[in-house]
Amino acid sequence: MAFPASRRLSAAAGSKLSSLFTPRQIPKPRPPQPPESGNDPWRRKPRPRPRQPWGEDAAALLRRLHEGRYLPGPDLSVAPHVASPDAVKAAAERFGNDHQVVAKWLSGSDLKKVALFGCPSVERRTVFAAKRSRAFFNIPEDKTCSSCKIRSSCQFVNQEVPRYDRVILSDTMRILALFVLDACTQPLQVTAEVKASVCKLLKDTINLST
C-alpha cells in the first residue's frame, strides 16, 4: 500500500532528525605519555639517595655535641640518619670555635688528605672552609677545582682565599660533620683512605676536647 506524499516526507524528516540526535561514541581521553627526552619536565626526577651515616663515628659526634649543649633537643646519637646536616655542621662549627687549641695536636697528614679531597658541598660556608684548609697546605685551587665532580654547580670555582698560619678547627669540624653524616653532595665518592683520615681526626678531636 502506497503512503501519501505528506506521510513519506514526514517519515523522512523524522529519520534525519533522529540521526542528528543519535548519541555519538566519544573516545575516552588517553593519559598523557611522558616524552622520550630526558630534559622534559614530564619525566620524574630521581629521588635523592638516602643518607647512610657512618655508624659509631656519626653517633660519637652527635653525642659529643649534645653533651656539650651545642646541639639542642634530644640526643640523636641513637638515630644519626634523622639528624639535620645543616644543624649538625653549624653545631660542629661552634664546637670548633670553643676548642681551637685541639687543632695543633691533630695529624697533619690526615688533615691534608681531607683537604685534598676537595669541597664536600657547594654550600658557601662549607666551600670556604674547605678552601681555607687547602690554603693552609698550599694546595692550588685550580688543581682541585679542575677535577671536581660538582664544579658545574659551584659559584666559587678557582677562587682563592687568604692563607692562615694555623688549622682552623671550626672549618675542620664543619667538614668532618658532613662526611660522617654521609651528607656530601652527589656524585662525590669518599675513598677508604679519606674515610680513615676523617674517622681518626674526629676521634682525636673528641678525645682531646674532653
PDB file of C-alpha atoms in Angstrom:
ATOM      1  CA  MET A   1       0.000   0.000   0.000  1.00  0.00           C
ATOM      2  CA  ALA A   2       1.384   3.390  -1.002  1.00  0.00           C
ATOM      3  CA  PHE A   3       1.747   6.097   1.650  1.00  0.00           C
ATOM      4  CA  PRO A   4       0.594   9.612   0.948  1.00  0.00           C
ATOM      5  CA  ALA A   5       3.334  12.015  -0.053  1.00  0.00           C
ATOM      6  CA  SER A   6       2.916  14.064   3.111  1.00  0.00           C
ATOM      7  CA  ARG A   7       3.397  10.960   5.253  1.00  0.00           C
ATOM      8  CA  ARG A   8       6.511   9.923   3.326  1.00  0.00           C
ATOM      9  CA  LEU A   9       8.026  13.403   3.788  1.00  0.00           C
ATOM     10  CA  SER A  10       7.212  13.309   7.496  1.00  0.00           C
ATOM     11  CA  ALA A  11       8.894   9.920   7.902  1.00  0.00           C
ATOM     12  CA  ALA A  12      11.971  11.104   6.018  1.00  0.00           C
ATOM     13  CA  ALA A  13      12.224  14.241   8.139  1.00  0.00           C
ATOM     14  CA  GLY A  14      11.876  12.161  11.299  1.00  0.00           C
ATOM     15  CA  SER A  15      14.676   9.874  10.131  1.00  0.00           C
ATOM     16  CA  LYS A  16      17.001  12.847   9.554  1.00  0.00           C
ATOM     17  CA  LEU A  17      16.158  14.350  12.955  1.00  0.00           C
ATOM     18  CA  SER A  18      16.740  11.028  14.716  1.00  0.00           C
ATOM     19  CA  SER A  19      20.160  10.771  13.071  1.00  0.00           C
ATOM     20  CA  LEU A  20      21.015  14.222  14.389  1.00  0.00           C
ATOM     21  CA  PHE A  21      20.241  13.185  17.934  1.00  0.00           C
ATOM     22  CA  THR A  22      21.821   9.722  17.835  1.00  0.00           C
ATOM     23  CA  PRO A  23      24.365   9.602  20.691  1.00  0.00           C
ATOM     24  CA  ARG A  24      27.913   9.593  19.379  1.00  0.00           C
ATOM     25  CA  GLN A  25      30.623   7.360  20.794  1.00  0.00           C
ATOM     26  CA  ILE A  26      33.085   9.790  22.415  1.00  0.00           C
ATOM     27  CA  PRO A  27      36.511   8.186  22.749  1.00  0.00           C
ATOM     28  CA  LYS A  28      37.995   8.172  26.227  1.00  0.00           C
ATOM     29  CA  PRO A  29      40.916  10.552  26.607  1.00  0.00           C
ATOM     30  CA  ARG A  30      44.276   8.828  26.749  1.00  0.00           C
ATOM     31  CA  PRO A  31      46.513   9.582  29.693  1.00  0.00           C
ATOM     32  CA  PRO A  32      49.375  11.882  28.736  1.00  0.00           C
ATOM     33  CA  GLN A  33      52.520   9.992  27.826  1.00  0.00           C
ATOM     34  CA  PRO A  34      55.859  11.338  29.059  1.00  0.00           C
ATOM     35  CA  PRO A  35      58.110  12.420  26.204  1.00  0.00           C
ATOM     36  CA  GLU A  36      61.255  10.490  25.465  1.00  0.00           C
ATOM     37  CA  SER A  37      63.536  13.430  26.128  1.00  0.00           C
ATOM     38  CA  GLY A  38      65.293  13.230  29.500  1.00  0.00           C
ATOM     39  CA  ASN A  39      65.221  17.025  29.871  1.00  0.00           C
ATOM     40  CA  ASP A  40      61.444  17.286  29.660  1.00  0.00           C
ATOM     41  CA  PRO A  41      59.551  18.247  32.857  1.00  0.00           C
ATOM     42  CA  TRP A  42      57.202  15.293  32.318  1.00  0.00           C
ATOM     43  CA  ARG A  43      59.966  12.913  33.344  1.00  0.00           C
ATOM     44  CA  ARG A  44      60.263  12.416  37.075  1.00  0.00           C
ATOM     45  CA  LYS A  45      63.499  13.434  38.708  1.00  0.00           C
ATOM     46  CA  PRO A  46      65.326  10.654  40.552  1.00  0.00           C
ATOM     47  CA  ARG A  47      64.882  10.715  44.276  1.00  0.00           C
ATOM     48  CA  PRO A  48      67.950  11.658  46.308  1.00  0.00           C
ATOM     49  CA  ARG A  49      69.883   8.747  47.742  1.00  0.00           C
ATOM     50  CA  PRO A  50      69.005   8.155  51.422  1.00  0.00           C
ATOM     51  CA  ARG A  51      71.845   9.066  53.756  1.00  0.00           C
ATOM     52  CA  GLN A  52      73.789   6.327  55.493  1.00  0.00           C
ATOM     53  CA  PRO A  53      75.704   7.911  58.394  1.00  0.00           C
ATOM     54  CA  TRP A  54      78.975   6.296  59.400  1.00  0.00           C
ATOM     55  CA  GLY A  55      77.758   4.245  62.339  1.00  0.00           C
ATOM     56  CA  GLU A  56      79.629   4.854  65.590  1.00  0.00           C
ATOM     57  CA  ASP A  57      81.565   7.802  64.158  1.00  0.00           C
ATOM     58  CA  ALA A  58      78.369   9.749  63.457  1.00  0.00           C
ATOM     59  CA  ALA A  59      76.950   8.679  66.829  1.00  0.00           C
ATOM     60  CA  ALA A  60      80.120   9.835  68.643  1.00  0.00           C
ATOM     61  CA  LEU A  61      79.941  13.288  67.039  1.00  0.00           C
ATOM     62  CA  LEU A  62      76.252  13.725  67.831  1.00  0.00           C
ATOM     63  CA  ARG A  63      76.758  12.511  71.387  1.00  0.00           C
ATOM     64  CA  ARG A  64      79.628  14.956  71.976  1.00  0.00           C
ATOM     65  CA  LEU A  65      77.688  17.887  70.518  1.00  0.00           C
ATOM     66  CA  HIS A  66      74.635  17.010  72.590  1.00  0.00           C
ATOM     67  CA  GLU A  67      76.612  16.626  75.823  1.00  0.00           C
ATOM     68  CA  GLY A  68      78.333  19.964  75.200  1.00  0.00           C
ATOM     69  CA  ARG A  69      74.959  21.599  74.522  1.00  0.00           C
ATOM     70  CA  TYR A  70      75.985  22.584  71.019  1.00  0.00           C
ATOM     71  CA  LEU A  71      73.092  20.618  69.553  1.00  0.00           C
ATOM     72  CA  PRO A  72      69.821  21.272  71.419  1.00  0.00           C
ATOM     73  CA  GLY A  73      66.942  18.834  71.573  1.00  0.00           C
ATOM     74  CA  PRO A  74      67.034  15.070  72.054  1.00  0.00           C
ATOM     75  CA  ASP A  75      70.216  13.026  71.820  1.00  0.00           C
ATOM     76  CA  LEU A  76      70.286  11.837  68.204  1.00  0.00           C
ATOM     77  CA  SER A  77      73.299   9.581  68.607  1.00  0.00           C
ATOM     78  CA  VAL A  78      70.942   6.586  68.506  1.00  0.00           C
ATOM     79  CA  ALA A  79      69.442   7.734  65.186  1.00  0.00           C
ATOM     80  CA  PRO A  80      72.045   9.716  63.202  1.00  0.00           C
ATOM     81  CA  HIS A  81      70.065   9.325  59.971  1.00  0.00           C
ATOM     82  CA  VAL A  82      67.355  11.719  61.237  1.00  0.00           C
ATOM     83  CA  ALA A  83      69.812  14.457  62.238  1.00  0.00           C
ATOM     84  CA  SER A  84      69.732  17.575  60.086  1.00  0.00           C
ATOM     85  CA  PRO A  85      73.129  18.004  58.380  1.00  0.00           C
ATOM     86  CA  ASP A  86      72.693  21.793  58.437  1.00  0.00           C
ATOM     87  CA  ALA A  87      72.053  21.855  62.191  1.00  0.00           C
ATOM     88  CA  VAL A  88      74.898  19.440  62.926  1.00  0.00           C
ATOM     89  CA  LYS A  89      77.526  21.217  60.844  1.00  0.00           C
ATOM     90  CA  ALA A  90      76.595  24.537  62.484  1.00  0.00           C
ATOM     91  CA  ALA A  91      76.874  22.932  65.934  1.00  0.00           C
ATOM     92  CA  ALA A  92      80.193  21.313  64.978  1.00  0.00           C
ATOM     93  CA  GLU A  93      81.462  24.704  63.845  1.00  0.00           C
ATOM     94  CA  ARG A  94      80.601  26.260  67.224  1.00  0.00           C
ATOM     95  CA  PHE A  95      82.304  23.338  68.951  1.00  0.00           C
ATOM     96  CA  GLY A  96      85.430  24.001  66.880  1.00  0.00           C
ATOM     97  CA  ASN A  97      85.443  27.663  67.838  1.00  0.00           C
ATOM     98  CA  ASP A  98      85.451  26.733  71.521  1.00  0.00           C
ATOM     99  CA  HIS A  99      88.185  24.083  71.176  1.00  0.00           C
ATOM    100  CA  GLN A 100      90.620  25.673  68.726  1.00  0.00           C
ATOM    101  CA  VAL A 101      93.579  24.614  70.864  1.00  0.00           C
ATOM    102  CA  VAL A 102      92.914  20.984  69.914  1.00  0.00           C
ATOM    103  CA  ALA A 103      93.853  21.677  66.268  1.00  0.00           C
ATOM    104  CA  LYS A 104      97.596  21.836  66.961  1.00  0.00           C
ATOM    105  CA  TRP A 105      97.584  18.185  68.110  1.00  0.00           C
ATOM    106  CA  LEU A 106      95.771  16.743  65.105  1.00  0.00           C
ATOM    107  CA  SER A 107      97.560  14.687  62.461  1.00  0.00           C
ATOM    108  CA  GLY A 108      98.860  16.898  59.667  1.00  0.00           C
ATOM    109  CA  SER A 109      98.887  14.042  57.153  1.00  0.00           C
ATOM    110  CA  ASP A 110      95.231  13.205  57.852  1.00  0.00           C
ATOM    111  CA  LEU A 111      94.227  16.853  57.640  1.00  0.00           C
ATOM    112  CA  LYS A 112      95.956  17.146  54.275  1.00  0.00           C
ATOM    113  CA  LYS A 113      94.237  14.026  52.896  1.00  0.00           C
ATOM    114  CA  VAL A 114      90.849  15.520  53.776  1.00  0.00           C
ATOM    115  CA  ALA A 115      91.873  18.877  52.275  1.00  0.00           C
ATOM    116  CA  LEU A 116      92.947  17.188  49.030  1.00  0.00           C
ATOM    117  CA  PHE A 117      89.508  15.562  48.716  1.00  0.00           C
ATOM    118  CA  GLY A 118      88.014  18.943  47.820  1.00  0.00           C
ATOM    119  CA  CYS A 119      84.765  20.517  48.918  1.00  0.00           C
ATOM    120  CA  PRO A 120      82.157  18.058  50.258  1.00  0.00           C
ATOM    121  CA  SER A 121      79.380  20.518  49.377  1.00  0.00           C
ATOM    122  CA  VAL A 122      78.784  23.595  47.202  1.00  0.00           C
ATOM    123  CA  GLU A 123      77.183  25.461  50.115  1.00  0.00           C
ATOM    124  CA  ARG A 124      79.086  28.734  50.588  1.00  0.00           C
ATOM    125  CA  ARG A 125      80.334  28.384  54.174  1.00  0.00           C
ATOM    126  CA  THR A 126      81.451  24.812  53.564  1.00  0.00           C
ATOM    127  CA  VAL A 127      83.232  25.721  50.326  1.00  0.00           C
ATOM    128  CA  PHE A 128      85.251  28.466  52.002  1.00  0.00           C
ATOM    129  CA  ALA A 129      86.011  26.242  54.992  1.00  0.00           C
ATOM    130  CA  ALA A 130      87.481  23.684  52.569  1.00  0.00           C
ATOM    131  CA  LYS A 131      89.352  26.406  50.663  1.00  0.00           C
ATOM    132  CA  ARG A 132      90.985  27.671  53.857  1.00  0.00           C
ATOM    133  CA  SER A 133      92.073  24.124  54.662  1.00  0.00           C
ATOM    134  CA  ARG A 134      93.652  23.802  51.213  1.00  0.00           C
ATOM    135  CA  ALA A 135      95.312  27.199  51.514  1.00  0.00           C
ATOM    136  CA  PHE A 136      96.992  26.131  54.767  1.00  0.00           C
ATOM    137  CA  PHE A 137      98.614  23.213  52.904  1.00  0.00           C
ATOM    138  CA  ASN A 138      99.358  25.360  49.818  1.00  0.00           C
ATOM    139  CA  ILE A 139      97.129  23.216  47.610  1.00  0.00           C
ATOM    140  CA  PRO A 140      96.338  25.184  44.396  1.00  0.00           C
ATOM    141  CA  GLU A 141      92.666  25.909  43.843  1.00  0.00           C
ATOM    142  CA  ASP A 142      92.830  25.383  40.091  1.00  0.00           C
ATOM    143  CA  LYS A 143      94.272  21.905  40.629  1.00  0.00           C
ATOM    144  CA  THR A 144      91.445  20.926  42.989  1.00  0.00           C
ATOM    145  CA  CYS A 145      88.635  22.586  41.053  1.00  0.00           C
ATOM    146  CA  SER A 146      89.684  21.217  37.662  1.00  0.00           C
ATOM    147  CA  SER A 147      88.962  17.637  38.758  1.00  0.00           C
ATOM    148  CA  CYS A 148      85.962  18.401  40.971  1.00  0.00           C
ATOM    149  CA  LYS A 149      82.815  16.447  40.058  1.00  0.00           C
ATOM    150  CA  ILE A 150      80.468  19.158  41.354  1.00  0.00           C
ATOM    151  CA  ARG A 151      82.216  22.203  39.875  1.00  0.00           C
ATOM    152  CA  SER A 152      79.361  22.835  37.398  1.00  0.00           C
ATOM    153  CA  SER A 153      77.080  23.794  40.318  1.00  0.00           C
ATOM    154  CA  CYS A 154      79.684  25.762  42.298  1.00  0.00           C
ATOM    155  CA  GLN A 155      79.832  29.560  42.236  1.00  0.00           C
ATOM    156  CA  PHE A 156      83.378  29.766  43.620  1.00  0.00           C
ATOM    157  CA  VAL A 157      85.468  27.733  41.173  1.00  0.00           C
ATOM    158  CA  ASN A 158      89.199  28.641  41.337  1.00  0.00           C
ATOM    159  CA  GLN A 159      88.531  31.423  43.836  1.00  0.00           C
ATOM    160  CA  GLU A 160      91.495  31.924  46.158  1.00  0.00           C
ATOM    161  CA  VAL A 161      91.271  32.731  49.893  1.00  0.00           C
ATOM    162  CA  PRO A 162      93.815  34.232  52.326  1.00  0.00           C
ATOM    163  CA  ARG A 163      96.168  31.747  53.954  1.00  0.00           C
ATOM    164  CA  TYR A 164      96.151  31.418  57.743  1.00  0.00           C
ATOM    165  CA  ASP A 165      99.136  30.131  59.688  1.00  0.00           C
ATOM    166  CA  ARG A 166      97.063  27.558  61.556  1.00  0.00           C
ATOM    167  CA  VAL A 167      94.413  24.920  61.038  1.00  0.00           C
ATOM    168  CA  ILE A 168      91.006  26.419  61.842  1.00  0.00           C
ATOM    169  CA  LEU A 169      89.189  23.776  63.874  1.00  0.00           C
ATOM    170  CA  SER A 170      85.732  25.240  63.204  1.00  0.00           C
ATOM    171  CA  ASP A 171      86.340  24.727  59.464  1.00  0.00           C
ATOM    172  CA  THR A 172      87.618  21.200  60.035  1.00  0.00           C
ATOM    173  CA  MET A 173      84.645  20.214  62.203  1.00  0.00           C
ATOM    174  CA  ARG A 174      82.142  21.592  59.722  1.00  0.00           C
ATOM    175  CA  ILE A 175      83.682  19.420  57.011  1.00  0.00           C
ATOM    176  CA  LEU A 176      84.026  16.306  59.182  1.00  0.00           C
ATOM    177  CA  ALA A 177      80.357  16.560  60.164  1.00  0.00           C
ATOM    178  CA  LEU A 178      79.257  16.321  56.532  1.00  0.00           C
ATOM    179  CA  PHE A 179      81.449  13.295  55.952  1.00  0.00           C
ATOM    180  CA  VAL A 180      80.282  11.236  58.933  1.00  0.00           C
ATOM    181  CA  LEU A 181      76.622  12.073  58.292  1.00  0.00           C
ATOM    182  CA  ASP A 182      77.057  10.907  54.688  1.00  0.00           C
ATOM    183  CA  ALA A 183      75.839  14.313  53.554  1.00  0.00           C
ATOM    184  CA  CYS A 184      78.406  15.036  50.853  1.00  0.00           C
ATOM    185  CA  THR A 185      76.945  16.293  47.600  1.00  0.00           C
ATOM    186  CA  GLN A 186      76.345  13.598  44.991  1.00  0.00           C
ATOM    187  CA  PRO A 187      78.125  12.250  42.948  1.00  0.00           C
ATOM    188  CA  LEU A 188      81.156  12.603  45.229  1.00  0.00           C
ATOM    189  CA  GLN A 189      82.683   9.303  46.319  1.00  0.00           C
ATOM    190  CA  VAL A 190      84.663   9.077  49.577  1.00  0.00           C
ATOM    191  CA  THR A 191      87.619   6.704  49.287  1.00  0.00           C
ATOM    192  CA  ALA A 192      88.571   4.315  52.070  1.00  0.00           C
ATOM    193  CA  GLU A 193      91.760   6.322  52.670  1.00  0.00           C
ATOM    194  CA  VAL A 194      89.896   9.600  53.134  1.00  0.00           C
ATOM    195  CA  LYS A 195      87.294   7.905  55.337  1.00  0.00           C
ATOM    196  CA  ALA A 196      90.013   6.527  57.599  1.00  0.00           C
ATOM    197  CA  SER A 197      91.520  10.009  57.977  1.00  0.00           C
ATOM    198  CA  VAL A 198      88.130  11.562  58.719  1.00  0.00           C
ATOM    199  CA  CYS A 199      87.364   8.985  61.409  1.00  0.00           C
ATOM    200  CA  LYS A 200      90.788   9.393  63.038  1.00  0.00           C
ATOM    201  CA  LEU A 201      90.549  13.192  63.080  1.00  0.00           C
ATOM    202  CA  LEU A 202      87.084  13.067  64.590  1.00  0.00           C
ATOM    203  CA  LYS A 203      88.072  10.532  67.251  1.00  0.00           C
ATOM    204  CA  ASP A 204      91.179  12.511  68.220  1.00  0.00           C
ATOM    205  CA  THR A 205      89.248  15.787  68.368  1.00  0.00           C
ATOM    206  CA  ILE A 206      86.585  14.332  70.648  1.00  0.00           C
ATOM    207  CA  ASN A 207      89.155  12.698  72.949  1.00  0.00           C
ATOM    208  CA  LEU A 208      91.351  15.791  73.182  1.00  0.00           C
ATOM    209  CA  SER A 209      88.409  18.077  73.911  1.00  0.00           C
ATOM    210  CA  THR A 210      87.167  16.181  76.964  1.00  0.00           C
TER     211      THR A 210
END
